Tab-separated table of C-alpha atoms in Angstrom:
chain	number	residue	atom	x	y	z
A	1	MET	CA	-20.867	2.019	-0.162
A	2	SER	CA	-20.650	0.339	3.757
A	3	ASP	CA	-19.842	2.835	5.874
A	4	SER	CA	-17.353	0.119	8.182
A	5	VAL	CA	-15.635	-0.045	5.157
A	6	LEU	CA	-12.246	2.544	6.750
A	7	PRO	CA	-12.178	3.112	10.494
A	8	GLN	CA	-12.562	6.919	11.229
A	9	SER	CA	-9.916	8.512	10.579
A	10	ALA	CA	-10.731	11.663	12.452
A	11	GLN	CA	-7.119	13.309	13.032
A	12	THR	CA	-5.791	11.940	9.970
A	13	ARG	CA	-6.021	15.109	7.610
A	14	ILE	CA	-5.373	14.304	3.627
A	15	LEU	CA	-4.335	16.685	1.088
A	16	LEU	CA	-6.356	16.138	-2.839
A	17	VAL	CA	-4.544	17.945	-5.706
A	18	ASP	CA	-6.629	17.385	-8.701
A	19	ASP	CA	-8.231	19.861	-11.211
A	20	ASP	CA	-10.938	16.881	-12.155
A	21	VAL	CA	-12.809	19.674	-10.140
A	22	GLN	CA	-16.358	16.517	-10.375
A	23	LEU	CA	-13.649	14.401	-9.600
A	24	VAL	CA	-12.153	16.157	-6.463
A	25	ARG	CA	-16.050	16.739	-4.761
A	26	GLY	CA	-16.745	13.292	-4.980
A	27	LEU	CA	-13.715	11.781	-3.319
A	28	LYS	CA	-13.955	14.910	-0.725
A	29	THR	CA	-17.308	14.600	0.039
A	30	ALA	CA	-16.523	10.194	0.049
A	31	LEU	CA	-12.878	10.563	2.553
A	32	GLU	CA	-13.970	12.845	5.007
A	33	HIS	CA	-17.417	10.503	5.267
A	34	HIS	CA	-14.934	8.083	7.215
A	35	GLY	CA	-13.370	10.785	9.053
A	36	TYR	CA	-11.209	12.285	7.446
A	37	VAL	CA	-9.678	16.291	6.619
A	38	VAL	CA	-9.802	16.902	3.364
A	39	ARG	CA	-8.166	20.006	1.634
A	40	ALA	CA	-8.842	20.091	-2.193
A	41	VAL	CA	-6.634	21.968	-4.264
A	42	GLU	CA	-7.158	22.519	-7.732
A	43	ARG	CA	-4.035	23.388	-9.483
A	44	GLY	CA	-0.537	21.613	-8.763
A	45	ALA	CA	1.030	25.653	-8.838
A	46	HIS	CA	1.103	25.571	-5.116
A	47	ALA	CA	-0.009	22.930	-3.588
A	48	ALA	CA	3.716	22.313	-2.185
A	49	GLU	CA	3.047	25.840	-0.372
A	50	ILE	CA	-0.125	24.360	0.928
A	51	ALA	CA	1.000	20.881	2.160
A	52	THR	CA	3.701	22.618	4.140
A	53	GLN	CA	0.207	24.804	5.649
A	54	PHE	CA	-2.064	22.040	5.907
A	55	GLY	CA	0.691	19.322	7.077
A	56	PRO	CA	-1.160	16.305	5.923
A	57	GLN	CA	-0.156	13.088	6.996
A	58	LEU	CA	-1.191	11.591	2.952
A	59	ILE	CA	-1.519	13.273	-1.464
A	60	LEU	CA	-3.230	12.532	-3.831
A	61	LEU	CA	-1.987	13.713	-6.475
A	62	ASP	CA	-3.182	14.167	-9.630
A	63	VAL	CA	-0.207	13.553	-12.749
A	64	MET	CA	-2.243	14.931	-15.741
A	65	MET	CA	-2.961	18.681	-14.818
A	66	PRO	CA	-2.577	22.104	-16.826
A	67	GLY	CA	0.943	24.075	-15.549
A	68	VAL	CA	2.091	22.172	-13.080
A	69	ASP	CA	1.444	19.090	-13.237
A	70	GLY	CA	1.941	16.085	-11.100
A	71	TRP	CA	5.704	15.020	-11.460
A	72	GLN	CA	6.577	18.998	-10.804
A	73	VAL	CA	4.383	18.985	-7.542
A	74	LEU	CA	5.975	15.162	-6.556
A	75	GLY	CA	9.283	16.268	-6.489
A	76	GLN	CA	9.144	20.077	-5.108
A	77	LEU	CA	7.497	17.720	-2.236
A	78	ARG	CA	10.374	15.493	-2.262
A	79	ALA	CA	12.778	18.330	-2.338
A	80	SER	CA	11.415	20.031	0.913
A	81	PRO	CA	12.726	19.203	3.845
A	82	HIS	CA	9.096	20.721	5.186
A	83	THR	CA	7.389	17.921	2.792
A	84	GLU	CA	9.490	14.811	1.717
A	85	SER	CA	8.687	12.131	4.195
A	86	ILE	CA	4.940	13.223	3.087
A	87	PRO	CA	3.226	9.922	1.085
A	88	VAL	CA	2.329	10.572	-1.828
A	89	ILE	CA	-0.982	8.862	-4.100
A	90	MET	CA	-0.856	8.905	-7.479
A	91	LEU	CA	-3.288	9.601	-9.107
A	92	THR	CA	-3.328	8.736	-13.686
A	93	ALA	CA	-4.748	7.674	-16.739
A	94	SER	CA	-1.815	5.677	-17.428
A	95	GLY	CA	-1.656	2.176	-16.308
A	96	ALA	CA	1.962	1.896	-17.842
A	97	ASP	CA	4.787	0.324	-16.964
A	98	ALA	CA	7.463	3.164	-17.456
A	99	ALA	CA	5.032	6.144	-16.116
A	100	LYS	CA	4.754	3.606	-12.643
A	101	LEU	CA	8.109	3.151	-11.938
A	102	LYS	CA	9.102	6.769	-13.033
A	103	GLY	CA	7.400	8.008	-10.243
A	104	PHE	CA	8.542	5.560	-8.504
A	105	SER	CA	11.708	6.576	-8.728
A	106	LEU	CA	11.020	10.131	-7.718
A	107	GLY	CA	9.277	9.119	-5.100
A	108	ALA	CA	5.650	8.111	-5.559
A	109	ASP	CA	4.602	5.991	-2.989
A	110	ASP	CA	2.069	3.588	-4.631
A	111	TYR	CA	-1.152	4.326	-8.145
A	112	VAL	CA	-4.516	3.932	-8.460
A	113	THR	CA	-5.283	4.097	-12.571
A	114	LYS	CA	-7.939	6.029	-13.713
A	115	PRO	CA	-10.887	5.001	-13.075
A	116	PHE	CA	-11.258	3.405	-9.875
A	117	SER	CA	-13.194	2.169	-7.509
A	118	LEU	CA	-13.878	3.625	-4.287
A	119	GLN	CA	-13.233	0.886	-2.533
A	120	GLU	CA	-9.988	0.391	-3.931
A	121	LEU	CA	-8.294	3.385	-2.949
A	122	GLN	CA	-9.879	3.444	0.356
A	123	CYS	CA	-7.825	0.870	0.426
A	124	ARG	CA	-4.362	1.568	-1.096
A	125	VAL	CA	-5.440	5.124	1.407
A	126	GLU	CA	-5.359	2.677	4.399
A	127	ALA	CA	-2.530	0.866	3.942
A	128	VAL	CA	-0.375	3.549	2.714
A	129	LEU	CA	-1.473	5.465	5.864
A	130	ARG	CA	-0.671	2.077	7.891
A	131	ARG	CA	2.997	2.281	6.361
A	132	SER	CA	4.152	5.044	7.248
A	133	ARG	CA	3.012	5.027	10.764
A	134	PRO	CA	6.007	4.580	13.261
A	135	ARG	CA	7.095	0.879	14.688
A	136	ASP	CA	9.124	-0.240	17.099
A	137	ALA	CA	12.482	-0.438	16.548
A	138	ALA	CA	12.631	-3.886	17.238
A	139	GLU	CA	9.476	-4.363	14.624
A	140	ALA	CA	12.084	-2.362	11.675
A	141	GLU	CA	14.893	-4.538	12.201
A	142	TRP	CA	13.103	-7.829	12.192
A	143	SER	CA	15.054	-9.919	9.388
A	144	ILE	CA	14.782	-14.166	7.835
A	145	PRO	CA	18.157	-16.411	6.270
A	146	VAL	CA	17.649	-16.762	3.730
A	147	LEU	CA	19.398	-18.925	0.950
A	148	ALA	CA	21.118	-16.257	-1.578
A	149	GLY	CA	22.670	-17.978	-4.864
A	150	THR	CA	26.391	-19.758	-4.602
A	151	SER	CA	27.020	-17.177	-1.829
A	152	GLY	CA	25.148	-18.698	1.502
A	153	PHE	CA	22.570	-17.188	3.432
A	154	GLU	CA	21.767	-13.444	3.733
A	155	PHE	CA	19.261	-11.283	6.135
A	156	LEU	CA	16.122	-10.208	4.016
A	157	LYS	CA	14.128	-7.496	6.342
A	158	SER	CA	10.497	-7.985	6.924
A	159	THR	CA	10.271	-5.458	5.210
A	160	ASP	CA	11.300	-5.798	1.793
A	161	ILE	CA	9.482	-8.957	1.979
A	162	TYR	CA	5.700	-9.309	0.277
A	163	PHE	CA	4.992	-13.126	1.574
A	164	ALA	CA	6.553	-16.776	2.575
A	165	GLU	CA	4.908	-18.648	-0.369
A	166	GLY	CA	4.610	-23.343	0.930
A	167	ILE	CA	5.533	-25.813	-1.741
A	168	ARG	CA	5.925	-28.784	-0.625
A	169	ASN	CA	8.266	-29.365	1.518
A	170	TYR	CA	10.114	-25.776	0.882
A	171	THR	CA	9.193	-21.510	1.488
A	172	TYR	CA	10.525	-19.392	-0.339
A	173	VAL	CA	10.647	-15.436	0.012
A	174	HIS	CA	9.348	-13.524	-2.673
A	175	THR	CA	10.827	-9.861	-2.699
A	176	TYR	CA	10.559	-7.004	-4.745
A	177	ASP	CA	12.685	-8.597	-7.695
A	178	SER	CA	13.540	-11.781	-6.231
A	179	ARG	CA	12.679	-15.084	-4.849
A	180	TYR	CA	14.809	-16.794	-1.623
A	181	LEU	CA	14.882	-20.372	0.199
A	182	CYS	CA	13.546	-19.531	3.492
A	183	ARG	CA	15.527	-21.100	5.920
A	184	LEU	CA	13.082	-21.155	7.486
A	185	SER	CA	9.539	-23.681	7.711
A	186	LEU	CA	6.258	-21.556	6.794
A	187	GLY	CA	5.178	-22.411	9.980
A	188	ALA	CA	8.078	-21.702	11.543
A	189	LEU	CA	8.153	-17.572	9.478
A	190	ASP	CA	3.722	-17.881	10.733
A	191	ASP	CA	5.539	-18.443	14.213
A	192	GLN	CA	7.409	-15.215	14.616
A	193	HIS	CA	4.172	-12.887	14.884
A	194	VAL	CA	5.521	-9.997	13.358
A	195	ALA	CA	3.098	-7.637	13.383
A	196	ASP	CA	2.473	-7.201	10.128
A	197	PHE	CA	3.025	-10.491	8.916
A	198	MET	CA	-0.247	-12.825	8.691
A	199	ARG	CA	-1.322	-16.601	7.443
A	200	VAL	CA	-3.696	-15.037	5.449
A	201	HIS	CA	-3.590	-19.258	4.003
A	202	ARG	CA	-2.400	-22.290	4.559
A	203	SER	CA	0.318	-21.978	1.989
A	204	TYR	CA	0.975	-18.261	2.430
A	205	VAL	CA	2.030	-16.048	5.054
A	206	VAL	CA	1.580	-12.013	3.368
A	207	ASN	CA	3.028	-8.902	4.805
A	208	MET	CA	-0.187	-7.266	5.320
A	209	ALA	CA	2.041	-3.628	5.211
A	210	GLN	CA	3.124	-4.592	0.957
A	211	VAL	CA	-1.385	-5.008	0.509
A	212	ARG	CA	-2.219	-2.579	-2.093
A	213	GLY	CA	-5.791	-3.810	-3.376
A	214	CYS	CA	-8.352	-5.971	-1.617
A	215	GLY	CA	-11.981	-7.666	-3.267
A	216	TRP	CA	-14.286	-9.752	-4.286
A	217	VAL	CA	-13.919	-12.259	-7.130
A	218	SER	CA	-17.441	-14.119	-6.743
A	219	GLY	CA	-19.935	-14.330	-4.198
A	220	SER	CA	-17.493	-17.029	-1.650
A	221	SER	CA	-13.588	-15.866	-3.227
A	222	TYR	CA	-11.742	-12.845	-1.809
A	223	ARG	CA	-8.295	-11.893	-3.154
A	224	LEU	CA	-5.315	-9.927	-1.897
A	225	ARG	CA	-3.366	-7.987	-4.111
A	226	LEU	CA	-0.179	-6.824	-3.315
A	227	GLY	CA	2.465	-3.871	-3.831
A	228	ASP	CA	4.920	-5.213	-6.673
A	229	LEU	CA	4.554	-4.626	-10.316
A	230	ALA	CA	2.952	-8.095	-11.164
A	231	ARG	CA	0.068	-7.241	-8.405
A	232	THR	CA	0.075	-10.539	-7.677
A	233	GLU	CA	-2.928	-12.258	-5.875
A	234	PHE	CA	-3.550	-14.187	-3.038
A	235	PRO	CA	-7.167	-16.221	-2.085
A	236	VAL	CA	-7.786	-15.834	0.971
A	237	SER	CA	-8.332	-18.839	3.726
A	238	ARG	CA	-12.725	-18.376	4.526
A	239	ALA	CA	-11.423	-19.534	7.618
A	240	LEU	CA	-8.858	-15.768	8.381
A	241	LEU	CA	-11.625	-14.048	6.101
A	242	SER	CA	-13.497	-11.416	8.727
A	243	GLU	CA	-9.416	-11.316	10.858
A	244	VAL	CA	-7.978	-10.250	7.365
A	245	GLN	CA	-11.246	-7.623	6.872
A	246	THR	CA	-10.038	-6.337	10.294
A	247	ARG	CA	-6.065	-6.020	9.465
A	248	LEU	CA	-7.465	-4.190	6.468
A	249	GLY	CA	-9.358	-1.981	8.303
A	250	LEU	CA	-12.437	-3.115	6.540
A	251	LYS	CA	-14.741	-4.408	9.134
A	252	ALA	CA	-14.941	-2.627	12.076
């Protein structure tokens, strides 16, 4: 594995909760290799208490554990004022939408379905950490006008937008569950210079904070996968590949 997959993050603490001893050992070694401070817990019974003491910036939480399972731990984390805002990535053997929706409803921030590659996990870890970092108020409140059915124009926050797609003379803004016609052109949207948004292809502007995975699909084609249920994917322009990799923390 390349040493440039993730930037060094020596001050970032990760709590890993999983009863698979071999998996825990491998993940702990890999994450520590990239500069993270990792504490591993093999049972869910005291995970919430340990999270309060350890103060992690991220928790990797297995769903299927004996005794107190991941769902119960997640509920405990979200019920405590000391841990309610800590991002949680669920590690699960089930890729079913029902399981994902249950996790999101309980407060999970992302999912990784077993078996997974270390590169995929690392991309998701960095993406979740990036989204959880404080932003200034001006950036958080940035919004664009969109046509919402027959009700006229409404405004969508940039944090609710996954990507903008240019088709012929139209630009569509895609959110978690809907697509809206945007009042701005794709170029005008690109020119807003919002920190999280980037033009990754001549036809797409992507909210980089919504990227949940990335990887090569061939020797010359690189794609981003977003965090919607459809796991929408986009090709990345060869001319922009280096910049995209840098933005995602895949290139030093």
